[in-house]
Short mmCIF file of C-alpha atoms and ligand atoms in Angstrom, two decimals:
data_model
loop_
_atom_site.label_atom_id
_atom_site.label_comp_id
_atom_site.label_asym_id
_atom_site.label_seq_id
_atom_site.Cartn_x
_atom_site.Cartn_y
_atom_site.Cartn_z
CA MET A 129 34.66 20.06 8.81
CA SER A 130 35.64 16.46 9.54
CA ARG A 131 38.31 15.81 12.16
CA ARG A 132 40.99 13.11 12.30
CA ILE A 133 40.53 11.55 15.77
CA TRP A 134 43.10 9.07 17.12
CA VAL A 135 41.53 6.54 19.48
CA ALA A 136 44.50 5.33 21.53
CA GLY A 137 43.54 1.82 22.67
CA HIS A 138 41.07 1.34 19.80
CA LYS A 139 40.78 -2.45 20.30
CA GLY A 140 39.70 -2.41 23.95
CA MET A 141 36.10 -2.37 25.20
CA VAL A 142 36.05 1.44 25.48
CA GLY A 143 38.21 2.07 22.41
CA SER A 144 36.10 -0.14 20.14
CA ALA A 145 32.92 1.54 21.41
CA LEU A 146 34.43 4.95 20.59
CA VAL A 147 35.32 3.72 17.08
CA ARG A 148 31.70 2.55 16.57
CA GLN A 149 30.34 5.96 17.59
CA ILE A 150 32.87 8.04 15.62
CA GLU A 151 32.19 5.98 12.47
CA LYS A 152 28.59 7.24 12.62
CA THR A 153 29.87 10.81 12.17
CA ASP A 154 31.84 12.46 9.36
CA ASP A 155 34.98 12.40 11.49
CA GLU A 156 37.83 10.03 10.59
CA VAL A 157 39.12 7.45 13.08
CA LEU A 158 42.89 7.01 13.33
CA ARG A 159 44.17 3.83 14.93
CA VAL A 160 47.50 2.09 15.33
CA ASP A 161 48.04 -1.50 16.36
CA ARG A 162 50.35 -2.47 19.20
CA SER A 163 52.45 -4.43 16.69
CA THR A 164 53.22 -1.15 14.91
CA VAL A 165 53.54 1.16 17.92
CA ASP A 166 53.89 -0.05 21.50
CA LEU A 167 52.41 2.86 23.46
CA ARG A 168 54.94 2.17 26.24
CA ASP A 169 57.73 3.20 23.81
CA GLN A 170 57.93 6.99 24.14
CA ARG A 171 60.01 7.53 20.99
CA ALA A 172 57.74 5.36 18.83
CA VAL A 173 54.67 7.18 20.16
CA GLN A 174 56.20 10.60 19.47
CA LEU A 175 57.19 9.64 15.92
CA TRP A 176 53.72 8.26 15.15
CA ILE A 177 51.89 11.34 16.45
CA ASN A 178 54.30 13.65 14.60
CA GLU A 179 53.68 11.77 11.35
CA ASN A 180 49.91 11.34 11.67
CA LYS A 181 49.04 14.70 13.26
CA PRO A 182 45.57 13.90 14.64
CA ASP A 183 43.22 16.83 15.21
CA ALA A 184 42.20 15.22 18.52
CA ILE A 185 43.20 12.24 20.64
CA ILE A 186 40.93 10.15 22.86
CA PHE A 187 43.08 8.26 25.37
CA ALA A 188 41.37 4.91 25.97
CA ALA A 189 44.53 2.81 26.33
CA ALA A 190 45.03 1.37 29.81
CA MET A 191 45.91 -1.70 31.75
CA VAL A 192 42.53 -2.45 33.35
CA GLY A 193 41.07 -5.21 35.46
CA GLY A 194 38.83 -6.07 38.36
CA ILE A 195 39.48 -6.07 42.07
CA TYR A 196 41.61 -9.25 42.05
CA ALA A 197 43.80 -8.10 39.13
CA ASN A 198 44.32 -4.67 40.69
CA GLU A 199 45.45 -6.20 43.98
CA THR A 200 47.65 -8.84 42.34
CA TYR A 201 49.40 -6.78 39.67
CA ALA A 202 49.91 -3.53 41.60
CA ALA A 203 53.23 -2.67 39.93
CA ASN A 204 51.87 -3.30 36.42
CA PHE A 205 48.77 -1.23 37.10
CA ILE A 206 50.68 1.81 38.30
CA TYR A 207 53.67 1.57 35.97
CA ASP A 208 51.93 0.63 32.70
CA ASN A 209 49.18 3.19 33.12
CA LEU A 210 51.64 5.96 34.03
CA VAL A 211 53.87 5.15 31.03
CA LEU A 212 50.95 4.95 28.58
CA GLU A 213 49.43 8.28 29.64
CA THR A 214 52.70 10.21 29.92
CA ASN A 215 53.79 9.04 26.46
CA VAL A 216 50.51 9.99 24.78
CA ILE A 217 49.80 13.24 26.64
CA HIS A 218 53.38 14.56 26.35
CA GLY A 219 53.62 13.26 22.79
CA ALA A 220 50.42 15.08 21.87
CA HIS A 221 51.79 18.34 23.22
CA GLU A 222 55.17 17.93 21.51
CA ALA A 223 53.41 17.26 18.19
CA GLY A 224 51.17 20.32 18.62
CA VAL A 225 47.92 18.36 19.07
CA ASN A 226 45.68 20.81 20.87
CA ARG A 227 42.74 18.60 21.86
CA LEU A 228 42.87 15.42 23.98
CA VAL A 229 40.35 13.54 26.14
CA PHE A 230 41.86 11.49 28.98
CA LEU A 231 39.77 8.64 30.39
CA GLY A 232 40.04 7.80 34.09
CA SER A 233 37.78 5.94 36.49
CA SER A 234 35.54 6.47 39.50
CA CYS A 235 38.14 4.65 41.62
CA ILE A 236 40.13 7.92 41.75
CA TYR A 237 37.87 9.11 44.57
CA PRO A 238 38.44 8.57 48.31
CA LYS A 239 37.07 5.31 49.72
CA PHE A 240 34.62 7.18 51.96
CA ALA A 241 33.85 10.20 49.78
CA PRO A 242 30.38 11.68 50.41
CA GLN A 243 27.94 10.10 47.94
CA PRO A 244 26.97 10.80 45.25
CA ILE A 245 30.60 11.76 44.62
CA GLN A 246 31.25 15.21 43.16
CA GLU A 247 34.39 16.03 41.17
CA SER A 248 35.53 18.28 44.03
CA SER A 249 36.00 15.20 46.28
CA LEU A 250 39.22 14.28 44.45
CA LEU A 251 42.26 14.05 46.79
CA THR A 252 40.22 14.76 49.92
CA GLY A 253 40.83 11.41 51.62
CA PRO A 254 42.49 7.97 51.53
CA LEU A 255 41.93 5.76 48.50
CA GLU A 256 40.48 2.23 48.41
CA PRO A 257 43.57 -0.04 48.95
CA THR A 258 42.56 -2.70 46.39
CA ASN A 259 42.89 -0.30 43.45
CA GLU A 260 44.98 2.60 44.76
CA TRP A 261 47.73 1.79 42.23
CA TYR A 262 45.42 2.26 39.23
CA ALA A 263 43.76 5.22 40.96
CA ILE A 264 47.06 7.04 41.50
CA ALA A 265 47.98 6.52 37.83
CA LYS A 266 44.63 7.91 36.73
CA ILE A 267 44.86 10.88 39.13
CA ALA A 268 48.30 11.59 37.63
CA GLY A 269 46.68 11.59 34.18
CA ILE A 270 44.14 14.19 35.29
CA LYS A 271 46.96 16.31 36.69
CA LEU A 272 49.02 15.93 33.49
CA CYS A 273 46.13 17.27 31.42
CA GLN A 274 45.68 20.17 33.87
CA ALA A 275 49.42 20.97 33.85
CA TYR A 276 49.61 21.05 30.03
CA ARG A 277 46.52 23.28 29.99
CA LYS A 278 48.04 25.58 32.62
CA GLN A 279 51.55 25.85 31.17
CA TYR A 280 50.92 25.49 27.42
CA GLY A 281 47.22 26.29 26.97
CA ARG A 282 46.45 22.77 25.72
CA ARG A 283 42.70 22.02 25.63
CA TYR A 284 43.12 18.64 27.34
CA ILE A 285 40.15 17.36 29.39
CA SER A 286 39.53 14.33 31.63
CA VAL A 287 36.37 12.22 31.76
CA MET A 288 35.68 9.86 34.69
CA PRO A 289 33.42 6.88 33.91
CA CYS A 290 31.83 4.61 36.53
CA ASN A 291 32.10 0.82 36.21
CA LEU A 292 31.64 -0.08 32.54
CA TYR A 293 30.41 -3.18 30.70
CA GLY A 294 29.50 -4.23 27.18
CA PRO A 295 30.89 -5.88 24.02
CA ASN A 296 34.65 -6.64 23.92
CA ASP A 297 34.79 -6.76 27.71
CA ASN A 298 37.29 -9.08 29.40
CA PHE A 299 35.57 -12.31 30.54
CA ASP A 300 38.63 -13.91 32.14
CA LEU A 301 37.45 -15.06 35.57
CA GLN A 302 40.58 -13.87 37.41
CA ARG A 303 41.25 -10.51 35.74
CA SER A 304 37.77 -9.34 34.77
CA HIS A 305 35.34 -6.96 36.45
CA VAL A 306 32.28 -8.28 38.24
CA LEU A 307 29.63 -7.98 35.54
CA PRO A 308 31.38 -9.99 32.78
CA ALA A 309 32.59 -12.47 35.41
CA LEU A 310 29.01 -13.12 36.54
CA ILE A 311 27.76 -13.52 32.95
CA ARG A 312 30.41 -16.17 32.32
CA LYS A 313 30.01 -17.91 35.70
CA PHE A 314 26.22 -18.24 35.36
CA HIS A 315 26.46 -19.30 31.73
CA GLU A 316 29.02 -22.02 32.39
CA ALA A 317 27.13 -23.22 35.48
CA LYS A 318 23.95 -23.43 33.40
CA ILE A 319 25.41 -25.43 30.51
CA ASN A 320 27.39 -27.68 32.88
CA ASN A 321 24.47 -28.21 35.32
CA VAL A 322 26.50 -26.93 38.28
CA SER A 323 24.32 -26.44 41.37
CA GLU A 324 25.87 -23.23 42.74
CA VAL A 325 27.82 -20.16 41.63
CA VAL A 326 30.36 -18.40 43.85
CA VAL A 327 30.05 -14.63 44.06
CA TRP A 328 33.02 -12.82 45.65
CA GLY A 329 32.59 -10.73 48.79
CA THR A 330 29.48 -10.19 50.89
CA GLY A 331 27.32 -8.97 47.99
CA ALA A 332 26.62 -5.79 49.94
CA ALA A 333 29.01 -3.55 47.99
CA LEU A 334 27.19 -1.04 45.81
CA ARG A 335 28.27 -0.26 42.25
CA GLU A 336 27.21 2.08 39.45
CA PHE A 337 27.24 0.60 35.95
CA LEU A 338 27.17 2.25 32.52
CA HIS A 339 27.06 0.53 29.13
CA VAL A 340 30.20 1.29 27.14
CA ASP A 341 28.18 2.63 24.16
CA ASP A 342 26.61 5.21 26.48
CA LEU A 343 30.08 6.12 27.72
CA ALA A 344 31.39 6.49 24.18
CA ARG A 345 28.56 8.91 23.39
CA GLY A 346 29.35 10.79 26.59
CA VAL A 347 33.04 11.06 25.75
CA LEU A 348 32.30 12.42 22.26
CA HIS A 349 29.79 14.84 23.77
CA CYS A 350 32.52 16.11 26.11
CA LEU A 351 34.99 16.31 23.20
CA ASN A 352 32.51 18.58 21.43
CA HIS A 353 31.12 20.57 24.36
CA TYR A 354 33.48 20.52 27.37
CA ASP A 355 36.69 22.49 27.73
CA GLU A 356 37.39 23.16 31.40
CA TYR A 357 40.29 22.54 33.79
CA GLU A 358 38.38 20.22 36.16
CA HIS A 359 37.71 16.58 35.28
CA ILE A 360 34.07 15.64 34.67
CA ASN A 361 32.11 12.59 35.90
CA CYS A 362 30.21 10.45 33.39
CA GLY A 363 28.04 7.85 35.12
CA SER A 364 24.59 6.28 34.90
CA GLY A 365 23.53 7.85 38.20
CA SER A 366 22.04 4.61 39.53
CA GLU A 367 23.58 1.94 41.75
CA LEU A 368 22.72 -1.54 42.95
CA SER A 369 24.31 -4.08 45.27
CA ILE A 370 26.46 -6.91 43.94
CA LYS A 371 23.81 -9.29 45.30
CA GLU A 372 21.09 -7.48 43.27
CA LEU A 373 23.38 -7.51 40.22
CA ALA A 374 24.06 -11.24 40.60
CA THR A 375 20.32 -11.93 40.87
CA MET A 376 19.71 -9.86 37.72
CA VAL A 377 22.45 -11.60 35.71
CA LYS A 378 21.32 -15.02 36.98
CA SER A 379 17.80 -14.34 35.71
CA ILE A 380 18.95 -12.99 32.32
CA VAL A 381 21.27 -15.98 31.76
CA GLY A 382 18.51 -18.34 32.89
CA TYR A 383 20.49 -20.11 35.61
CA GLN A 384 18.42 -21.94 38.24
CA GLY A 385 21.07 -22.82 40.88
CA GLU A 386 22.16 -21.19 44.15
CA LEU A 387 24.41 -18.19 44.91
CA ILE A 388 27.25 -18.69 47.38
CA PHE A 389 28.99 -15.57 48.73
CA ASP A 390 32.73 -16.09 49.33
CA THR A 391 33.43 -13.55 52.07
CA SER A 392 37.14 -14.44 52.02
CA ARG A 393 37.22 -12.22 48.92
CA PRO A 394 37.30 -8.41 49.41
CA ASP A 395 34.30 -6.19 48.72
CA GLY A 396 36.62 -3.31 47.83
CA THR A 397 35.12 0.14 48.18
CA PRO A 398 31.67 -0.07 49.78
CA ARG A 399 30.10 2.39 47.34
CA LYS A 400 31.19 4.73 44.49
CA LEU A 401 28.11 6.40 43.03
CA MET A 402 29.19 9.51 41.14
CA ASP A 403 27.31 12.79 40.81
CA SER A 404 27.05 13.28 37.03
CA THR A 405 25.00 16.49 37.21
CA ARG A 406 27.65 18.46 35.30
CA VAL A 407 27.77 16.16 32.27
CA HIS A 408 23.96 15.95 32.25
CA ALA A 409 23.91 19.76 32.17
CA LEU A 410 26.02 19.56 28.98
CA GLY A 411 23.22 17.57 27.38
CA TRP A 412 24.36 13.94 27.70
CA LYS A 413 22.29 11.24 29.39
CA PRO A 414 22.64 7.43 29.34
CA GLU A 415 20.17 5.60 27.08
CA ILE A 416 20.77 1.89 27.82
CA ALA A 417 18.97 0.41 30.84
CA LEU A 418 21.12 -2.00 32.86
CA GLU A 419 18.86 -5.03 32.31
CA ASP A 420 18.79 -4.43 28.53
CA GLY A 421 22.53 -3.82 28.46
CA ILE A 422 23.29 -7.05 30.35
CA ALA A 423 20.99 -9.02 28.02
CA SER A 424 22.71 -7.64 24.89
CA THR A 425 26.15 -8.20 26.42
CA TYR A 426 25.21 -11.82 27.19
CA GLN A 427 24.19 -12.26 23.52
CA TRP A 428 27.51 -10.75 22.45
CA TYR A 429 29.31 -13.16 24.81
CA LEU A 430 27.44 -16.16 23.37
CA SER A 431 28.45 -15.15 19.81
CA ASN A 432 32.08 -14.36 20.63
CA ARG A 433 33.24 -16.61 23.48
CA ALA A 434 36.10 -19.00 22.85
CA SER A 435 34.87 -21.94 24.94
CA PRO A 436 31.71 -23.99 24.06
O1 GFB B 575 34.19 -5.17 39.31
P1 GFB B 575 35.17 -5.38 40.41
O2 GFB B 575 36.24 -6.40 40.22
O3 GFB B 575 35.94 -4.01 40.69
O4 GFB B 575 34.40 -5.75 41.78
P2 GFB B 575 35.64 -2.74 41.60
C1 GFB B 575 33.20 -5.13 42.12
C2 GFB B 575 32.57 -5.89 43.27
O5 GFB B 575 32.06 -7.14 42.77
C3 GFB B 575 33.55 -6.27 44.41
C4 GFB B 575 32.46 -8.20 43.61
O6 GFB B 575 32.88 -6.10 45.63
C5 GFB B 575 33.83 -7.73 44.13
O7 GFB B 575 34.18 -8.46 45.30
N1 GFB B 575 32.49 -9.47 42.88
C6 GFB B 575 31.65 -10.50 43.11
C7 GFB B 575 33.32 -9.80 41.88
N2 GFB B 575 31.94 -11.54 42.30
C8 GFB B 575 32.98 -11.13 41.52
C9 GFB B 575 33.71 -11.78 40.48
O8 GFB B 575 33.48 -12.94 40.12
N3 GFB B 575 34.69 -11.04 39.87
C10 GFB B 575 34.98 -9.74 40.25
N4 GFB B 575 35.95 -9.08 39.60
N5 GFB B 575 34.31 -9.09 41.26
C11 GFB B 575 37.27 -1.63 39.92
C12 GFB B 575 38.74 -1.33 39.91
O9 GFB B 575 36.92 -1.86 41.27
O10 GFB B 575 36.49 -0.55 39.44
C13 GFB B 575 39.15 -0.94 38.52
O11 GFB B 575 39.44 -2.46 40.36
C14 GFB B 575 38.28 0.16 37.99
O12 GFB B 575 40.48 -0.53 38.53
C15 GFB B 575 36.81 -0.21 38.11
O13 GFB B 575 38.51 1.32 38.72
C16 GFB B 575 35.93 0.92 37.64
O14 GFB B 575 34.42 -2.03 41.14
O15 GFB B 575 35.73 -3.10 43.04
#
């Protein structure tokens, strides 16, 4: 029986990937533009959910950004993300929606959590300062879902992705994450014959990357097969250093110049490789290799970028 699934944040990188995957099934995608309902407006959100009565909600609306954006816009990251999630999660409950998937991030874990990071590491140590604002908002979202499950029996679950990339990513050089930033930096250096590209930090930080289409499949798999109190990790299970990533992107873009590491920029958390054993046990595994994913994302960038 087909379900009516509201993808909150349907235009973002994650939201649009979820729409692509759901459209391959016999489920119906519900979406609402920001011009119709601002998700920061609690009353508007409640009225829309009451009227549209989705069978399930996937919460992919967030204020997101890379290490520089998180540090610079701390108040926006904690306030906007708290408002968005409280409006949608509480609104879902008030409207009697019994199924909701909340999306968080691997930055919820302590800076020095034992690696690979298991779900049980949550709240066992201090957070990474550069993104603690976003992390606290996302931890609150996990706790909201657990509280509505505990008090009202709502089947709300939380899925924690690692660093994501893919089509519809943000390529703004100040606010973006590292992978899209490197694609753009190497591309622009190549077409403008610039001799060197600046990479932030030491290059020693390790990161785990997952293509957003793999994540979307993982989220739908959890929607269909996971219904427990604890959040669940959804990562690729492999990590590489920023220096290795930069070398990979440089080669895929075909840039011949030099890399300069700007150590005045923070590395952020040294490592955040998640243990995704539990989601693998459910039957989901990533399918897109990093090199192939970067190459296809570069092609997407070339077809969709604003500048020449
Ligand atoms: O992707 P990123 O901004 O976020 O940075 P985080 C990852 C690493 O790449 C850091 C380095 O060590 C950066 O210093 N890096 C190198 C760069 N060059 C660049 C560049 O040109 N741009 C950027 N942005 N980084 C995010 C959180 O942390 O992780 C988010 O801020 C979210 O909120 C996400 O949780 C999953 O991986 O450090």
